[in-house]
Amino acid sequence: MRLPAKRYYKNGQRFFFGVVIGAMISWLIFLFMFGHMQEEQAKTIRKQKEQILELQKEKNIWQEDFKKLNEKNKQLLTVQEVIVKIENAKKYRIDPLSVFEVEESIKEDINNLLAKDLHLVYESRDLLKKVIMNKQIKINDKRYRLIIKEMVIYTTLTIHLELILDD
């Protein structure tokens, strides 16, 4: 078997070396472009991490301010409504209209507590009890006194009362 002469393979060798050199150049270009893109991604990630940290700090500041405002608002709650109920009117056979009128008169007496601070209402609860308990009520030619059975002080002031005959 005889080896072919070199001159027959010069075109093949040029083509082969061209492919190898082209592959190396394209590989270097790929590495350069890939490295540049990765560097840009790393910068973007670093900026985003800094933004996240800043936003978390800002969020914590807002949450602390919000908690302080909530605590302040809890302290400043006011009475919005007054509810008065007489529970033992059936015992004395008092008609519902008379019971309603008595409840409304008591509401009028303590109506000045509306829109007052809960702390103020709580501190004046003894005075409120005395105002209600010292009131004499005349229903069907009989005199009654009121006893406070239960009093709940919150945004709705709820007072449950009982009637007793006054001697």
PDB file of C-alpha atoms in Angstrom:
ATOM      1  CA  MET A   1       0.000   0.000   0.000  1.00  0.00           C
ATOM      2  CA  ARG A   2       1.300   3.301  -0.933  1.00  0.00           C
ATOM      3  CA  LEU A   3       0.897   6.562   0.913  1.00  0.00           C
ATOM      4  CA  PRO A   4      -0.481   9.351  -1.148  1.00  0.00           C
ATOM      5  CA  ALA A   5       1.653  12.357  -1.729  1.00  0.00           C
ATOM      6  CA  LYS A   6       1.459  15.364   0.520  1.00  0.00           C
ATOM      7  CA  ARG A   7       0.212  17.645  -2.142  1.00  0.00           C
ATOM      8  CA  TYR A   8      -3.080  15.807  -2.429  1.00  0.00           C
ATOM      9  CA  TYR A   9      -3.921  16.511   1.250  1.00  0.00           C
ATOM     10  CA  LYS A  10      -2.968  20.205   1.461  1.00  0.00           C
ATOM     11  CA  ASN A  11      -6.547  21.310   0.882  1.00  0.00           C
ATOM     12  CA  GLY A  12      -7.772  18.776   3.468  1.00  0.00           C
ATOM     13  CA  GLN A  13      -5.130  19.888   5.961  1.00  0.00           C
ATOM     14  CA  ARG A  14      -6.038  23.545   5.462  1.00  0.00           C
ATOM     15  CA  PHE A  15      -9.696  22.732   5.950  1.00  0.00           C
ATOM     16  CA  PHE A  16      -8.954  20.696   9.099  1.00  0.00           C
ATOM     17  CA  PHE A  17      -6.687  23.402  10.600  1.00  0.00           C
ATOM     18  CA  GLY A  18      -9.300  26.030   9.690  1.00  0.00           C
ATOM     19  CA  VAL A  19     -11.953  24.064  11.548  1.00  0.00           C
ATOM     20  CA  VAL A  20      -9.686  23.648  14.613  1.00  0.00           C
ATOM     21  CA  ILE A  21      -8.673  27.322  14.680  1.00  0.00           C
ATOM     22  CA  GLY A  22     -12.309  28.391  14.101  1.00  0.00           C
ATOM     23  CA  ALA A  23     -13.438  26.133  16.959  1.00  0.00           C
ATOM     24  CA  MET A  24     -10.811  27.623  19.298  1.00  0.00           C
ATOM     25  CA  ILE A  25     -11.717  31.196  18.350  1.00  0.00           C
ATOM     26  CA  SER A  26     -15.443  30.503  18.738  1.00  0.00           C
ATOM     27  CA  TRP A  27     -14.759  28.823  22.112  1.00  0.00           C
ATOM     28  CA  LEU A  28     -12.833  31.895  23.295  1.00  0.00           C
ATOM     29  CA  ILE A  29     -15.621  34.189  22.094  1.00  0.00           C
ATOM     30  CA  PHE A  30     -18.169  31.976  23.886  1.00  0.00           C
ATOM     31  CA  LEU A  31     -16.133  32.084  27.112  1.00  0.00           C
ATOM     32  CA  PHE A  32     -15.829  35.861  26.905  1.00  0.00           C
ATOM     33  CA  MET A  33     -19.561  36.354  26.273  1.00  0.00           C
ATOM     34  CA  PHE A  34     -20.592  33.818  28.942  1.00  0.00           C
ATOM     35  CA  GLY A  35     -18.248  35.399  31.498  1.00  0.00           C
ATOM     36  CA  HIS A  36     -19.584  38.862  30.702  1.00  0.00           C
ATOM     37  CA  MET A  37     -23.204  37.703  31.093  1.00  0.00           C
ATOM     38  CA  GLN A  38     -22.435  35.922  34.371  1.00  0.00           C
ATOM     39  CA  GLU A  39     -20.747  39.038  35.707  1.00  0.00           C
ATOM     40  CA  GLU A  40     -23.848  41.103  34.848  1.00  0.00           C
ATOM     41  CA  GLN A  41     -26.073  38.514  36.582  1.00  0.00           C
ATOM     42  CA  ALA A  42     -23.867  38.604  39.685  1.00  0.00           C
ATOM     43  CA  LYS A  43     -24.139  42.422  39.785  1.00  0.00           C
ATOM     44  CA  THR A  44     -27.915  42.226  39.425  1.00  0.00           C
ATOM     45  CA  ILE A  45     -28.163  39.658  42.231  1.00  0.00           C
ATOM     46  CA  ARG A  46     -25.960  41.792  44.506  1.00  0.00           C
ATOM     47  CA  LYS A  47     -28.138  44.883  43.849  1.00  0.00           C
ATOM     48  CA  GLN A  48     -31.294  42.893  44.534  1.00  0.00           C
ATOM     49  CA  LYS A  49     -29.886  41.578  47.823  1.00  0.00           C
ATOM     50  CA  GLU A  50     -29.090  45.137  48.903  1.00  0.00           C
ATOM     51  CA  GLN A  51     -32.596  46.266  47.945  1.00  0.00           C
ATOM     52  CA  ILE A  52     -34.114  43.366  49.886  1.00  0.00           C
ATOM     53  CA  LEU A  53     -32.134  44.280  52.994  1.00  0.00           C
ATOM     54  CA  GLU A  54     -33.145  47.937  52.711  1.00  0.00           C
ATOM     55  CA  LEU A  55     -36.808  47.022  52.235  1.00  0.00           C
ATOM     56  CA  GLN A  56     -36.719  44.659  55.222  1.00  0.00           C
ATOM     57  CA  LYS A  57     -35.257  47.412  57.408  1.00  0.00           C
ATOM     58  CA  GLU A  58     -37.906  49.826  56.165  1.00  0.00           C
ATOM     59  CA  LYS A  59     -40.641  47.247  56.769  1.00  0.00           C
ATOM     60  CA  ASN A  60     -39.436  46.723  60.355  1.00  0.00           C
ATOM     61  CA  ILE A  61     -39.511  50.473  60.966  1.00  0.00           C
ATOM     62  CA  TRP A  62     -43.063  50.686  59.602  1.00  0.00           C
ATOM     63  CA  GLN A  63     -44.175  47.729  61.728  1.00  0.00           C
ATOM     64  CA  GLU A  64     -42.743  49.294  64.882  1.00  0.00           C
ATOM     65  CA  ASP A  65     -44.484  52.594  64.124  1.00  0.00           C
ATOM     66  CA  PHE A  66     -47.717  50.737  63.405  1.00  0.00           C
ATOM     67  CA  LYS A  67     -47.495  48.859  66.712  1.00  0.00           C
ATOM     68  CA  LYS A  68     -46.931  52.113  68.591  1.00  0.00           C
ATOM     69  CA  LEU A  69     -49.926  53.692  66.884  1.00  0.00           C
ATOM     70  CA  ASN A  70     -52.080  50.659  67.700  1.00  0.00           C
ATOM     71  CA  GLU A  71     -51.110  50.840  71.354  1.00  0.00           C
ATOM     72  CA  LYS A  72     -51.865  54.546  71.399  1.00  0.00           C
ATOM     73  CA  ASN A  73     -55.248  53.961  69.729  1.00  0.00           C
ATOM     74  CA  LYS A  74     -56.129  51.238  72.221  1.00  0.00           C
ATOM     75  CA  GLN A  75     -55.588  53.746  74.977  1.00  0.00           C
ATOM     76  CA  LEU A  76     -57.810  56.272  73.255  1.00  0.00           C
ATOM     77  CA  LEU A  77     -60.853  54.057  72.711  1.00  0.00           C
ATOM     78  CA  THR A  78     -64.106  55.813  73.395  1.00  0.00           C
ATOM     79  CA  VAL A  79     -67.629  54.812  74.417  1.00  0.00           C
ATOM     80  CA  GLN A  80     -69.762  54.561  71.287  1.00  0.00           C
ATOM     81  CA  GLU A  81     -73.076  53.255  72.635  1.00  0.00           C
ATOM     82  CA  VAL A  82     -74.962  52.871  75.907  1.00  0.00           C
ATOM     83  CA  ILE A  83     -77.217  49.858  76.507  1.00  0.00           C
ATOM     84  CA  VAL A  84     -79.433  49.645  79.577  1.00  0.00           C
ATOM     85  CA  LYS A  85     -81.547  46.574  80.375  1.00  0.00           C
ATOM     86  CA  ILE A  86     -83.889  45.926  83.260  1.00  0.00           C
ATOM     87  CA  GLU A  87     -84.033  42.215  83.879  1.00  0.00           C
ATOM     88  CA  ASN A  88     -86.690  41.527  86.503  1.00  0.00           C
ATOM     89  CA  ALA A  89     -89.611  43.618  85.269  1.00  0.00           C
ATOM     90  CA  LYS A  90     -91.784  40.518  84.891  1.00  0.00           C
ATOM     91  CA  LYS A  91     -91.446  39.821  88.605  1.00  0.00           C
ATOM     92  CA  TYR A  92     -93.335  43.038  89.394  1.00  0.00           C
ATOM     93  CA  ARG A  93     -95.655  42.702  86.376  1.00  0.00           C
ATOM     94  CA  ILE A  94     -94.512  45.919  84.758  1.00  0.00           C
ATOM     95  CA  ASP A  95     -95.580  46.512  81.184  1.00  0.00           C
ATOM     96  CA  PRO A  96     -92.857  46.713  78.481  1.00  0.00           C
ATOM     97  CA  LEU A  97     -93.627  50.357  77.678  1.00  0.00           C
ATOM     98  CA  SER A  98     -92.876  51.427  81.245  1.00  0.00           C
ATOM     99  CA  VAL A  99     -89.677  49.386  81.223  1.00  0.00           C
ATOM    100  CA  PHE A 100     -88.649  51.035  77.960  1.00  0.00           C
ATOM    101  CA  GLU A 101     -89.353  54.505  79.371  1.00  0.00           C
ATOM    102  CA  VAL A 102     -87.256  53.777  82.470  1.00  0.00           C
ATOM    103  CA  GLU A 103     -84.399  52.452  80.356  1.00  0.00           C
ATOM    104  CA  GLU A 104     -84.518  55.556  78.155  1.00  0.00           C
ATOM    105  CA  SER A 105     -84.546  57.911  81.164  1.00  0.00           C
ATOM    106  CA  ILE A 106     -81.455  56.183  82.561  1.00  0.00           C
ATOM    107  CA  LYS A 107     -79.778  56.425  79.155  1.00  0.00           C
ATOM    108  CA  GLU A 108     -80.512  60.163  79.116  1.00  0.00           C
ATOM    109  CA  ASP A 109     -78.955  60.527  82.578  1.00  0.00           C
ATOM    110  CA  ILE A 110     -75.712  58.845  81.542  1.00  0.00           C
ATOM    111  CA  ASN A 111     -75.726  59.957  77.911  1.00  0.00           C
ATOM    112  CA  ASN A 112     -72.893  62.391  78.578  1.00  0.00           C
ATOM    113  CA  LEU A 113     -70.537  59.384  78.658  1.00  0.00           C
ATOM    114  CA  LEU A 114     -70.821  58.958  74.901  1.00  0.00           C
ATOM    115  CA  ALA A 115     -67.567  59.745  73.066  1.00  0.00           C
ATOM    116  CA  LYS A 116     -65.658  59.778  76.342  1.00  0.00           C
ATOM    117  CA  ASP A 117     -62.375  57.965  76.808  1.00  0.00           C
ATOM    118  CA  LEU A 118     -62.743  54.465  78.273  1.00  0.00           C
ATOM    119  CA  HIS A 119     -60.202  55.214  80.957  1.00  0.00           C
ATOM    120  CA  LEU A 120     -62.215  58.228  82.108  1.00  0.00           C
ATOM    121  CA  VAL A 121     -65.452  56.212  82.158  1.00  0.00           C
ATOM    122  CA  TYR A 122     -63.764  53.433  84.103  1.00  0.00           C
ATOM    123  CA  GLU A 123     -62.456  55.842  86.715  1.00  0.00           C
ATOM    124  CA  SER A 124     -65.884  57.443  87.112  1.00  0.00           C
ATOM    125  CA  ARG A 125     -67.736  54.131  87.451  1.00  0.00           C
ATOM    126  CA  ASP A 126     -68.434  54.680  91.168  1.00  0.00           C
ATOM    127  CA  LEU A 127     -70.122  57.983  90.419  1.00  0.00           C
ATOM    128  CA  LEU A 128     -72.072  56.313  87.637  1.00  0.00           C
ATOM    129  CA  LYS A 129     -73.256  53.593  90.030  1.00  0.00           C
ATOM    130  CA  LYS A 130     -74.370  56.178  92.594  1.00  0.00           C
ATOM    131  CA  VAL A 131     -76.292  58.144  89.956  1.00  0.00           C
ATOM    132  CA  ILE A 132     -78.190  55.043  88.896  1.00  0.00           C
ATOM    133  CA  MET A 133     -78.767  53.565  92.356  1.00  0.00           C
ATOM    134  CA  ASN A 134     -79.976  56.842  93.922  1.00  0.00           C
ATOM    135  CA  LYS A 135     -82.602  57.330  91.273  1.00  0.00           C
ATOM    136  CA  GLN A 136     -86.147  56.571  92.354  1.00  0.00           C
ATOM    137  CA  ILE A 137     -88.564  55.476  89.701  1.00  0.00           C
ATOM    138  CA  LYS A 138     -92.316  55.691  89.898  1.00  0.00           C
ATOM    139  CA  ILE A 139     -94.199  53.089  87.880  1.00  0.00           C
ATOM    140  CA  ASN A 140     -97.951  52.444  88.356  1.00  0.00           C
ATOM    141  CA  ASP A 141     -98.050  54.448  91.603  1.00  0.00           C
ATOM    142  CA  LYS A 142     -95.255  52.395  93.132  1.00  0.00           C
ATOM    143  CA  ARG A 143     -91.712  53.544  93.844  1.00  0.00           C
ATOM    144  CA  TYR A 144     -88.776  51.434  92.759  1.00  0.00           C
ATOM    145  CA  ARG A 145     -85.037  51.603  93.183  1.00  0.00           C
ATOM    146  CA  LEU A 146     -82.473  50.248  90.788  1.00  0.00           C
ATOM    147  CA  ILE A 147     -79.634  47.883  91.639  1.00  0.00           C
ATOM    148  CA  ILE A 148     -76.793  47.378  89.221  1.00  0.00           C
ATOM    149  CA  LYS A 149     -76.438  43.686  88.584  1.00  0.00           C
ATOM    150  CA  GLU A 150     -73.718  43.944  85.948  1.00  0.00           C
ATOM    151  CA  MET A 151     -71.851  46.756  84.226  1.00  0.00           C
ATOM    152  CA  VAL A 152     -69.485  46.244  81.293  1.00  0.00           C
ATOM    153  CA  ILE A 153     -67.365  49.184  80.214  1.00  0.00           C
ATOM    154  CA  TYR A 154     -65.994  49.024  76.709  1.00  0.00           C
ATOM    155  CA  THR A 155     -66.857  50.770  73.450  1.00  0.00           C
ATOM    156  CA  THR A 156     -70.412  49.751  74.310  1.00  0.00           C
ATOM    157  CA  LEU A 157     -71.358  50.561  77.898  1.00  0.00           C
ATOM    158  CA  THR A 158     -73.749  47.800  78.954  1.00  0.00           C
ATOM    159  CA  ILE A 159     -75.626  48.043  82.232  1.00  0.00           C
ATOM    160  CA  HIS A 160     -77.947  45.295  83.557  1.00  0.00           C
ATOM    161  CA  LEU A 161     -80.294  46.489  86.281  1.00  0.00           C
ATOM    162  CA  GLU A 162     -82.791  44.996  88.724  1.00  0.00           C
ATOM    163  CA  LEU A 163     -85.785  46.700  90.224  1.00  0.00           C
ATOM    164  CA  ILE A 164     -86.597  46.529  93.941  1.00  0.00           C
ATOM    165  CA  LEU A 165     -89.569  48.044  95.717  1.00  0.00           C
ATOM    166  CA  ASP A 166     -88.743  51.165  97.682  1.00  0.00           C
ATOM    167  CA  ASP A 167     -90.272  51.285 101.142  1.00  0.00           C
TER     168      ASP A 167
END
